[in-house]
GROMACS .gro file of C-alpha atoms in nm:
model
  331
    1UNK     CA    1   0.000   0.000   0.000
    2UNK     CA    2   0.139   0.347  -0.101
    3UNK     CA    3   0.068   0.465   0.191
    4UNK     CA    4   0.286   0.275   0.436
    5UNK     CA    5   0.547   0.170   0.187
    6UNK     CA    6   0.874   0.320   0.169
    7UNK     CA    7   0.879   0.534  -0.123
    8UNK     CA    8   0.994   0.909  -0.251
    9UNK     CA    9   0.723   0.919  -0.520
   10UNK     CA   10   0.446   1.218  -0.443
   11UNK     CA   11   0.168   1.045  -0.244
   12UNK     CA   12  -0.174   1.154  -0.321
   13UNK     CA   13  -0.427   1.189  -0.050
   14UNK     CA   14  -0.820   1.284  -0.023
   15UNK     CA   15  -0.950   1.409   0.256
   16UNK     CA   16  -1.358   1.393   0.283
   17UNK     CA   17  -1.436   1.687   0.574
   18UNK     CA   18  -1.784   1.693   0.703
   19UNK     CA   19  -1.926   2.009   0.851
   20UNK     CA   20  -1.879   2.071   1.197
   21UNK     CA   21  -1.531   1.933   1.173
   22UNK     CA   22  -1.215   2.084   1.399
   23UNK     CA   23  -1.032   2.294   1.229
   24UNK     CA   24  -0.775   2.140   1.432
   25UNK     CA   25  -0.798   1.803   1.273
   26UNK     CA   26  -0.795   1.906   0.961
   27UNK     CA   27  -0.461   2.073   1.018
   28UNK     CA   28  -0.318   1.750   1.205
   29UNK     CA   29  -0.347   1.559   0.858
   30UNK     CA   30  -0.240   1.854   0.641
   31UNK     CA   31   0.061   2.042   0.874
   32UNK     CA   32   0.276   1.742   0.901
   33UNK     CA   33   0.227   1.662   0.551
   34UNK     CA   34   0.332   2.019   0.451
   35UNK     CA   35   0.604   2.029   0.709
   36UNK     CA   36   0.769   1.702   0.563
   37UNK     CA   37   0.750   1.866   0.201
   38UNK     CA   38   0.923   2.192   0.361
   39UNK     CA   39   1.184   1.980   0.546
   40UNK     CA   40   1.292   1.725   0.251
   41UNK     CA   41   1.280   2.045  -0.057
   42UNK     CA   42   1.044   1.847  -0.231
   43UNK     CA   43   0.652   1.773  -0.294
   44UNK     CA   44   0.603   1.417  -0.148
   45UNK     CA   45   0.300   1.458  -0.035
   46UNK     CA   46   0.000   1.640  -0.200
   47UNK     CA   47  -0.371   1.673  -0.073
   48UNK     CA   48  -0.755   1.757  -0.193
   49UNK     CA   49  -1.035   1.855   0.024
   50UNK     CA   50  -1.357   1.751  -0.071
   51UNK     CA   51  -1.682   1.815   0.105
   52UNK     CA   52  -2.009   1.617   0.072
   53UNK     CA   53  -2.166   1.875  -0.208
   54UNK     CA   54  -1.837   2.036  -0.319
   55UNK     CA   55  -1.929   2.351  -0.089
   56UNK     CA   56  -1.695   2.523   0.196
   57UNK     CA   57  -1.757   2.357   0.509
   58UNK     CA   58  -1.841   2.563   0.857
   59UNK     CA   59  -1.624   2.463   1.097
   60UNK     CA   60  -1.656   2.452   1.460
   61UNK     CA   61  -1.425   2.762   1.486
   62UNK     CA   62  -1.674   2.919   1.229
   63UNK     CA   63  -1.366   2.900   0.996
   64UNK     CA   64  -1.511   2.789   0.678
   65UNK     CA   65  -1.295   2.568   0.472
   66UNK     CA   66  -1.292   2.535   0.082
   67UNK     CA   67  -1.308   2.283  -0.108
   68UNK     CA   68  -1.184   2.129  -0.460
   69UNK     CA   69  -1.494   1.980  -0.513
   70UNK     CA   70  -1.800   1.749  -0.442
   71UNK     CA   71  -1.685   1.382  -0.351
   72UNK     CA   72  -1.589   1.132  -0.608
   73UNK     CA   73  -1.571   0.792  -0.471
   74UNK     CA   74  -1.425   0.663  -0.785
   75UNK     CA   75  -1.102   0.852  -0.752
   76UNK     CA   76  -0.780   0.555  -0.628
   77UNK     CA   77  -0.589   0.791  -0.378
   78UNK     CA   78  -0.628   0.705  -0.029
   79UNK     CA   79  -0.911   0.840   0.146
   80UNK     CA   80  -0.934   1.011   0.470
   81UNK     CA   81  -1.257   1.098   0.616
   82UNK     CA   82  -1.280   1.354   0.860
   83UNK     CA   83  -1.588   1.406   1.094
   84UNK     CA   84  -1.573   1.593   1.442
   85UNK     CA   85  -1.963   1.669   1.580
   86UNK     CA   86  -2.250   1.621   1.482
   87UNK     CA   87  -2.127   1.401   1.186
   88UNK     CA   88  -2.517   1.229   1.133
   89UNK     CA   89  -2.641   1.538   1.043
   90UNK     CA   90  -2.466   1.479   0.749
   91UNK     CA   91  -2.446   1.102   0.747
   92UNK     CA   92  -2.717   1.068   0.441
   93UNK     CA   93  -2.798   0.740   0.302
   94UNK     CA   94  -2.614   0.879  -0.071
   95UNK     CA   95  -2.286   0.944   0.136
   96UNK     CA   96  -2.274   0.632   0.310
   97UNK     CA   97  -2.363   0.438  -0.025
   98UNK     CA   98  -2.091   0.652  -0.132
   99UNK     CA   99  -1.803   0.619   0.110
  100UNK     CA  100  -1.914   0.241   0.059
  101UNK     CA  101  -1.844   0.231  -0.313
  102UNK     CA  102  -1.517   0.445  -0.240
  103UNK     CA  103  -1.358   0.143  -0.098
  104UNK     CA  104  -1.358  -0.034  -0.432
  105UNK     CA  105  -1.143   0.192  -0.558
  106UNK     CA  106  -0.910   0.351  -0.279
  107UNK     CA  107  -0.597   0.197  -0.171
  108UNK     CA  108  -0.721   0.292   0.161
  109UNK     CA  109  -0.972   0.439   0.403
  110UNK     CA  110  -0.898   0.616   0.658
  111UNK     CA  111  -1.162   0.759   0.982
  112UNK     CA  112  -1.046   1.065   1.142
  113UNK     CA  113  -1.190   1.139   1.466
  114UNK     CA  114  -1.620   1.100   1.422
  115UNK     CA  115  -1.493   0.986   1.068
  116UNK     CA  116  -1.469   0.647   1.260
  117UNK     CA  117  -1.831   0.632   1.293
  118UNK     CA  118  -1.875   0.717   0.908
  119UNK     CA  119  -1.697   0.333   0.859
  120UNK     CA  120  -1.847   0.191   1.065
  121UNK     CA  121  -2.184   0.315   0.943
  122UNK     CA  122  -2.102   0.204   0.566
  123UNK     CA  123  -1.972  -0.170   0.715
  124UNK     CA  124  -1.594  -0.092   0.607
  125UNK     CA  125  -1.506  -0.148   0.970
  126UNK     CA  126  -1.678  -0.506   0.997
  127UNK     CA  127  -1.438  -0.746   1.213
  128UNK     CA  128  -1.119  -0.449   1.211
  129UNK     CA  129  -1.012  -0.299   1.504
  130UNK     CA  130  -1.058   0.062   1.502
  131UNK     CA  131  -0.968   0.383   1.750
  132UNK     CA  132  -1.294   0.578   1.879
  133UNK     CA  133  -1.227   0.887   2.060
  134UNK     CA  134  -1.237   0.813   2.450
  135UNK     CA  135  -1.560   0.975   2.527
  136UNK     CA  136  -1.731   0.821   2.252
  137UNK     CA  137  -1.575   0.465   2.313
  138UNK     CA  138  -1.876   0.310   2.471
  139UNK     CA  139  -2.145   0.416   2.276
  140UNK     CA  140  -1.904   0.337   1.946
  141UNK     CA  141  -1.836  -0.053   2.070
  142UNK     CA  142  -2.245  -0.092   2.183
  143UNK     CA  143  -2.328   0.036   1.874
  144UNK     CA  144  -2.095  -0.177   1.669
  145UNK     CA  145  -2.025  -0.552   1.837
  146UNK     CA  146  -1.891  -0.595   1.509
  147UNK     CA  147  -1.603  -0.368   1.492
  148UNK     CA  148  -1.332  -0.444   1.776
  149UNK     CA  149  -1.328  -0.045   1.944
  150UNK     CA  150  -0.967  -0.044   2.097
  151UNK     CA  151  -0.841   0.233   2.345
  152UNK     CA  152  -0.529   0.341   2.114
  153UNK     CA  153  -0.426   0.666   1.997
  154UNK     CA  154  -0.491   0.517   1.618
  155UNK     CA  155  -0.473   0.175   1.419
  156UNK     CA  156  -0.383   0.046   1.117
  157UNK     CA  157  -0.498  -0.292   1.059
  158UNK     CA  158  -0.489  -0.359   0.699
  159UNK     CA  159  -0.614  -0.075   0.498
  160UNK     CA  160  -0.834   0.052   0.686
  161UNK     CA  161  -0.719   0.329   0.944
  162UNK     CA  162  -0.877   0.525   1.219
  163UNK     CA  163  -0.749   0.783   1.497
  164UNK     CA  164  -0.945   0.855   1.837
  165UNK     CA  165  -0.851   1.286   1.810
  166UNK     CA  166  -0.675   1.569   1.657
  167UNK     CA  167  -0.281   1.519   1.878
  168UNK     CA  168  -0.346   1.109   1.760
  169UNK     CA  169  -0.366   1.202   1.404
  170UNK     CA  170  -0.059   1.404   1.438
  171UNK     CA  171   0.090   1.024   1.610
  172UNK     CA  172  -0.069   0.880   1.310
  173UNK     CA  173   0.080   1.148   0.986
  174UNK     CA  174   0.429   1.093   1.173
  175UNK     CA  175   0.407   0.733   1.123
  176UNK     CA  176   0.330   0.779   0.786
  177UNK     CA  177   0.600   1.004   0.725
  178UNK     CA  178   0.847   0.730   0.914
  179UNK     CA  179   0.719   0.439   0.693
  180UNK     CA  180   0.800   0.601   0.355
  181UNK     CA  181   1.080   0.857   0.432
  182UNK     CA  182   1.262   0.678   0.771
  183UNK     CA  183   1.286   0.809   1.108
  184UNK     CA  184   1.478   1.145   1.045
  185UNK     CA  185   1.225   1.290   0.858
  186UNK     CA  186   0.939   1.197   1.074
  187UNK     CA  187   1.201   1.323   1.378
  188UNK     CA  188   1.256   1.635   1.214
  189UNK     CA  189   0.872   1.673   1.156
  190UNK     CA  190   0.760   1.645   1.493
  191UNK     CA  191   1.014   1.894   1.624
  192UNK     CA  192   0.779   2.125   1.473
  193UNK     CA  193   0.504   2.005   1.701
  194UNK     CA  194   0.533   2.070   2.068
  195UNK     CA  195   0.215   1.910   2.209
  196UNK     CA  196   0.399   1.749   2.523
  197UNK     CA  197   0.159   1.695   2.770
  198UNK     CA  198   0.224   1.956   3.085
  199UNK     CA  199   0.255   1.767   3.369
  200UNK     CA  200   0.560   1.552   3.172
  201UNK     CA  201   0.842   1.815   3.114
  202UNK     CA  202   0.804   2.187   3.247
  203UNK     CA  203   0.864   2.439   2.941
  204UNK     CA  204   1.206   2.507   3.077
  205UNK     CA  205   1.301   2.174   3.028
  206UNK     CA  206   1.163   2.135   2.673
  207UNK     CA  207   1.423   2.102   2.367
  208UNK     CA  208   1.378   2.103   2.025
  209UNK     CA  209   1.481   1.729   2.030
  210UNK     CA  210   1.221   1.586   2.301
  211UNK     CA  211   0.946   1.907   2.143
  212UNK     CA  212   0.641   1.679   1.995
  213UNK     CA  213   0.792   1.317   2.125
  214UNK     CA  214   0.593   1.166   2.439
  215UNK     CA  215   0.874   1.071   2.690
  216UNK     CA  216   0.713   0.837   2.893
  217UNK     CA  217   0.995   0.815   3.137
  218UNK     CA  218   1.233   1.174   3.233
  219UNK     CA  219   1.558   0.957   3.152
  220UNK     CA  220   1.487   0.902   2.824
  221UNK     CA  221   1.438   1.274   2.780
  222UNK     CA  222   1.748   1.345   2.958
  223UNK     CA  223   1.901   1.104   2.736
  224UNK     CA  224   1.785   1.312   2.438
  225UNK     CA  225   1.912   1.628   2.521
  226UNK     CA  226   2.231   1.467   2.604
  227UNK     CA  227   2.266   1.401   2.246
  228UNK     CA  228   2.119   1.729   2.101
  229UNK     CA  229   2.417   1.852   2.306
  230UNK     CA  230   2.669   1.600   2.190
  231UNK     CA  231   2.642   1.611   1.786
  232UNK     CA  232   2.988   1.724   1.699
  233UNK     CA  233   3.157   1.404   1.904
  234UNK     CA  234   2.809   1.179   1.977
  235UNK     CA  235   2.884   0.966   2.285
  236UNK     CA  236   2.869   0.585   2.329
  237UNK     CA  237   2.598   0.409   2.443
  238UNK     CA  238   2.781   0.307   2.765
  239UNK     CA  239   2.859   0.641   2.851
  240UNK     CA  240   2.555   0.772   2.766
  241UNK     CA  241   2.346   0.532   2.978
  242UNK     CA  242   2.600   0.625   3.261
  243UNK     CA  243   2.489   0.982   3.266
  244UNK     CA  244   2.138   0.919   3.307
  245UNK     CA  245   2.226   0.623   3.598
  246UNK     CA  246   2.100   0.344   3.362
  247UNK     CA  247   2.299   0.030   3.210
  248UNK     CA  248   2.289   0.052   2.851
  249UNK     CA  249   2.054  -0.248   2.809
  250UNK     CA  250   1.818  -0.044   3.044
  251UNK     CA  251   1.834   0.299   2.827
  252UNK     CA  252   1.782   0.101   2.493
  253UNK     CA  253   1.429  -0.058   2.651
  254UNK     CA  254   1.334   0.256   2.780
  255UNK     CA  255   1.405   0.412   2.425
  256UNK     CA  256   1.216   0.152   2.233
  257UNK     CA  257   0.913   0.209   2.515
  258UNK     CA  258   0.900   0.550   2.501
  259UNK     CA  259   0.967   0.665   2.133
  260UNK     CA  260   0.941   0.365   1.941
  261UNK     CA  261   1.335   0.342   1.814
  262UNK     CA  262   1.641   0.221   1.969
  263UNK     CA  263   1.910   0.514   2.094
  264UNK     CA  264   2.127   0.460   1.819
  265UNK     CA  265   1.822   0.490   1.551
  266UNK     CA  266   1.725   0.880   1.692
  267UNK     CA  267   2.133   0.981   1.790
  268UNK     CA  268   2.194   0.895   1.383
  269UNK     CA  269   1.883   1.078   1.309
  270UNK     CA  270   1.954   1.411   1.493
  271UNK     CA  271   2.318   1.403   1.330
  272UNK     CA  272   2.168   1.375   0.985
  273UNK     CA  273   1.875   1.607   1.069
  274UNK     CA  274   2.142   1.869   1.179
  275UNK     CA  275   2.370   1.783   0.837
  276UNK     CA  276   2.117   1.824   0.668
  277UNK     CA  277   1.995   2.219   0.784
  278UNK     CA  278   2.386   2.238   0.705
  279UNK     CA  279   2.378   2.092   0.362
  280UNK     CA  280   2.060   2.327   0.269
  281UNK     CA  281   2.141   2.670   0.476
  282UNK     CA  282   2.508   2.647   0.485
  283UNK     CA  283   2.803   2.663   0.242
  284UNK     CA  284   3.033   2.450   0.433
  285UNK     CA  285   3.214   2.148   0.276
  286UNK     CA  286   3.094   1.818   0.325
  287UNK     CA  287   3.402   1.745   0.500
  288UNK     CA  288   3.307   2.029   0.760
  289UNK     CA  289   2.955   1.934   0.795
  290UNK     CA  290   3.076   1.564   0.831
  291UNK     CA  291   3.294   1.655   1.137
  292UNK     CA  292   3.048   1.921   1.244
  293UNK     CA  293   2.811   1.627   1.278
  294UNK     CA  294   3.043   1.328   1.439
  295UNK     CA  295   3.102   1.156   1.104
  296UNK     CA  296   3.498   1.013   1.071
  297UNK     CA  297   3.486   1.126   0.687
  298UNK     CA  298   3.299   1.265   0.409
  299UNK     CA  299   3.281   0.957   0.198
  300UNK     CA  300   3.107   0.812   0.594
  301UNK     CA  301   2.878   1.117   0.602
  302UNK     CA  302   2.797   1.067   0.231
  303UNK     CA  303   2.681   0.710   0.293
  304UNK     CA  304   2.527   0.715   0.580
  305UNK     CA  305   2.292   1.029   0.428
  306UNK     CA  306   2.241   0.859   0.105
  307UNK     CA  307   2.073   0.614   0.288
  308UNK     CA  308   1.834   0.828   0.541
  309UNK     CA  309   1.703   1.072   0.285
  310UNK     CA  310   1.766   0.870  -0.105
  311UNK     CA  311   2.012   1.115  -0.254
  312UNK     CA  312   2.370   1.219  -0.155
  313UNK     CA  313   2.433   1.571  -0.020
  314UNK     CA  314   2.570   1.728  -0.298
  315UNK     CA  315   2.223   1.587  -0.503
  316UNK     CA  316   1.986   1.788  -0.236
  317UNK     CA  317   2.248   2.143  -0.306
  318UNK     CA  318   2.188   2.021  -0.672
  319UNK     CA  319   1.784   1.998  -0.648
  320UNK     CA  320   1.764   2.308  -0.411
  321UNK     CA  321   1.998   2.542  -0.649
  322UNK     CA  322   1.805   2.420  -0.975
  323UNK     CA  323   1.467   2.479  -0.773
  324UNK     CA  324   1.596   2.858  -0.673
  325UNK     CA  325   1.745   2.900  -1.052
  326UNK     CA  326   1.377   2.856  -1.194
  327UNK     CA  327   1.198   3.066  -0.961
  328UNK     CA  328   1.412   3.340  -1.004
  329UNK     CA  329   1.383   3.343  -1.379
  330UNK     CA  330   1.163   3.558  -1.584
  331UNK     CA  331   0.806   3.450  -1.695
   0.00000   0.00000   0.00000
């Protein structure tokens, strides 16, 4: 599935917003979407909004939202349907026959928020498990024994999708991002997030590395700033798990816990991150940014970025010049 697949090639997505929708949702599908097209210099993802009849939709916020048209269900990107209150108000039979007859043809469907209930309602979430939003969980798994309602922030179980609120679907467009691009990107994205819940980390102690990752344990966060601070000459595991008063075995559990990667996954990650502000803002060598960024050599650096982001430095300088050359010129 395009979707989940690792893959550079533009991904197409729908998104099928109800009235009465958060403006807030919509942006947690479309912000870190844009932000990962910002961050890598280059449109991999692209999105429609469609509304039921084609018309803006009200918001809550009384924001009204436009749209590129009416609803196709024919159309094969993958479709995300967005719903926040009051979603049977606009719940006709015609759009449920509709959103039934979509999954023919999409690659996958995906429930945002209410837009769980919207599945459910056209049978696409028969015998899937499937996120509600917590104070709708009850009334969502009474309503339909035949879905398996589970209390997680989203799911993914085959291709169907579904998130239980607005900071979820942010959890769910990062994992997205991860599964085609890799973890730098999807790092790099959510450092433009900070939605770290208050009691966890005081503002003081928030960094741009641990801004928009749950750290379940204060360790692990400590661990991550010890990095952010260590880039030039990154620091062994060992010593790194010594600084926070944890064996090493201890740290790399409490990483894979809290943020879903191993320490040596997110320290590689913020180097290449950091190279890679270099490689686009900077005019530095590679050989300086490779030292700047605790690689032993260029042709090391080279590699190693090759790998994360599917083209060698000097290719992004390349892309980014030849993008700046044809805006500049005359039309």
């Amino acid at each position: 599935m395009p979707v989940l697949t690792s893959s550079n090639t533009p991904l197409d997505i729908d998104l099928l917003v109800l009235p009465e929708t958060n403006l807030i949702l919509i942006a947690s599908v479309i912000e870190p979407l844009r932000g990962a097209n910002r961050i890598s210099g280059a449109e991999i993802y692209r999105w429609r909004l469609f509304t039921p009849d084609g018309s803006p939709v009200e918001t809550t916020s009384h924001v009204p939202v436009p749209a590129s048209g009416g609803f196709k269900p024919t159309d094969s990107a993958p479709l995300f349907v967005l719903a926040s209150y009051n979603w049977r108000r606009s719940a006709t039979q015609a759009l449920k026959m509709q959103i039934s007859q979509a999954a023919r043809y999409r690659s996958m469907m995906a429930g945002i928020e209410s837009g769980s209930w919207l599945l459910a309602e056209a049978s696409l979430l028969d015998n899937v498990s499937a996120a509600v939003h917590w104070e709708d969980f009850d009334d969502f798994a009474l309503a339909y024994p035949q879905v398996r309602a589970v209390k997680d922030r989203f799911v993914i179980d085959g291709k169907r999708i579904t998130t239980a609120g607005s900071l979820p679907t942010v959890d769910l467009m990062l994992e997205i991002i991860r599964r085609r691009q890799g973890y730098s990107l999807a790092l790099e994205v959510s450092r433009l997030f900070i939605y770290e819940p208050a009691n966890t980390q005081s503002a003081a102690e928030l960094s741009p590395s641990t801004a928009g990752l749950r750290m379940r344990d204060p360790r692990v966060a400590q661990a991550v700033r010890l990095m952010e601070e260590n880039i030039e000459q990154p620091l062994i595991l060992a010593r790194l798990a010594r600084r926070v008063g944890l064996s090493a075995r201890h740290l790399q559990g409490l990483f894979q816990e809290s943020i879903g990667a191993p320490p040596h996954v997110h320290y590689l990650a913020l180097r290449l991150n950091a190279a890679r502000r270099k490689v686009i803002e900077t005019k530095e060598s590679f050989a300086e940014i490779a030292a700047a960024t605790g690689f032993n050599s260029a042709s090391a650096f080279s590699r190693s970025y090759r790998a994360s982001f599917s083209e060698s430095p000097s290719g992004t300088r390349r892309r980014l010049r030849g993008r700046s050359t044809a805006a500049a010129e005359p039309t």
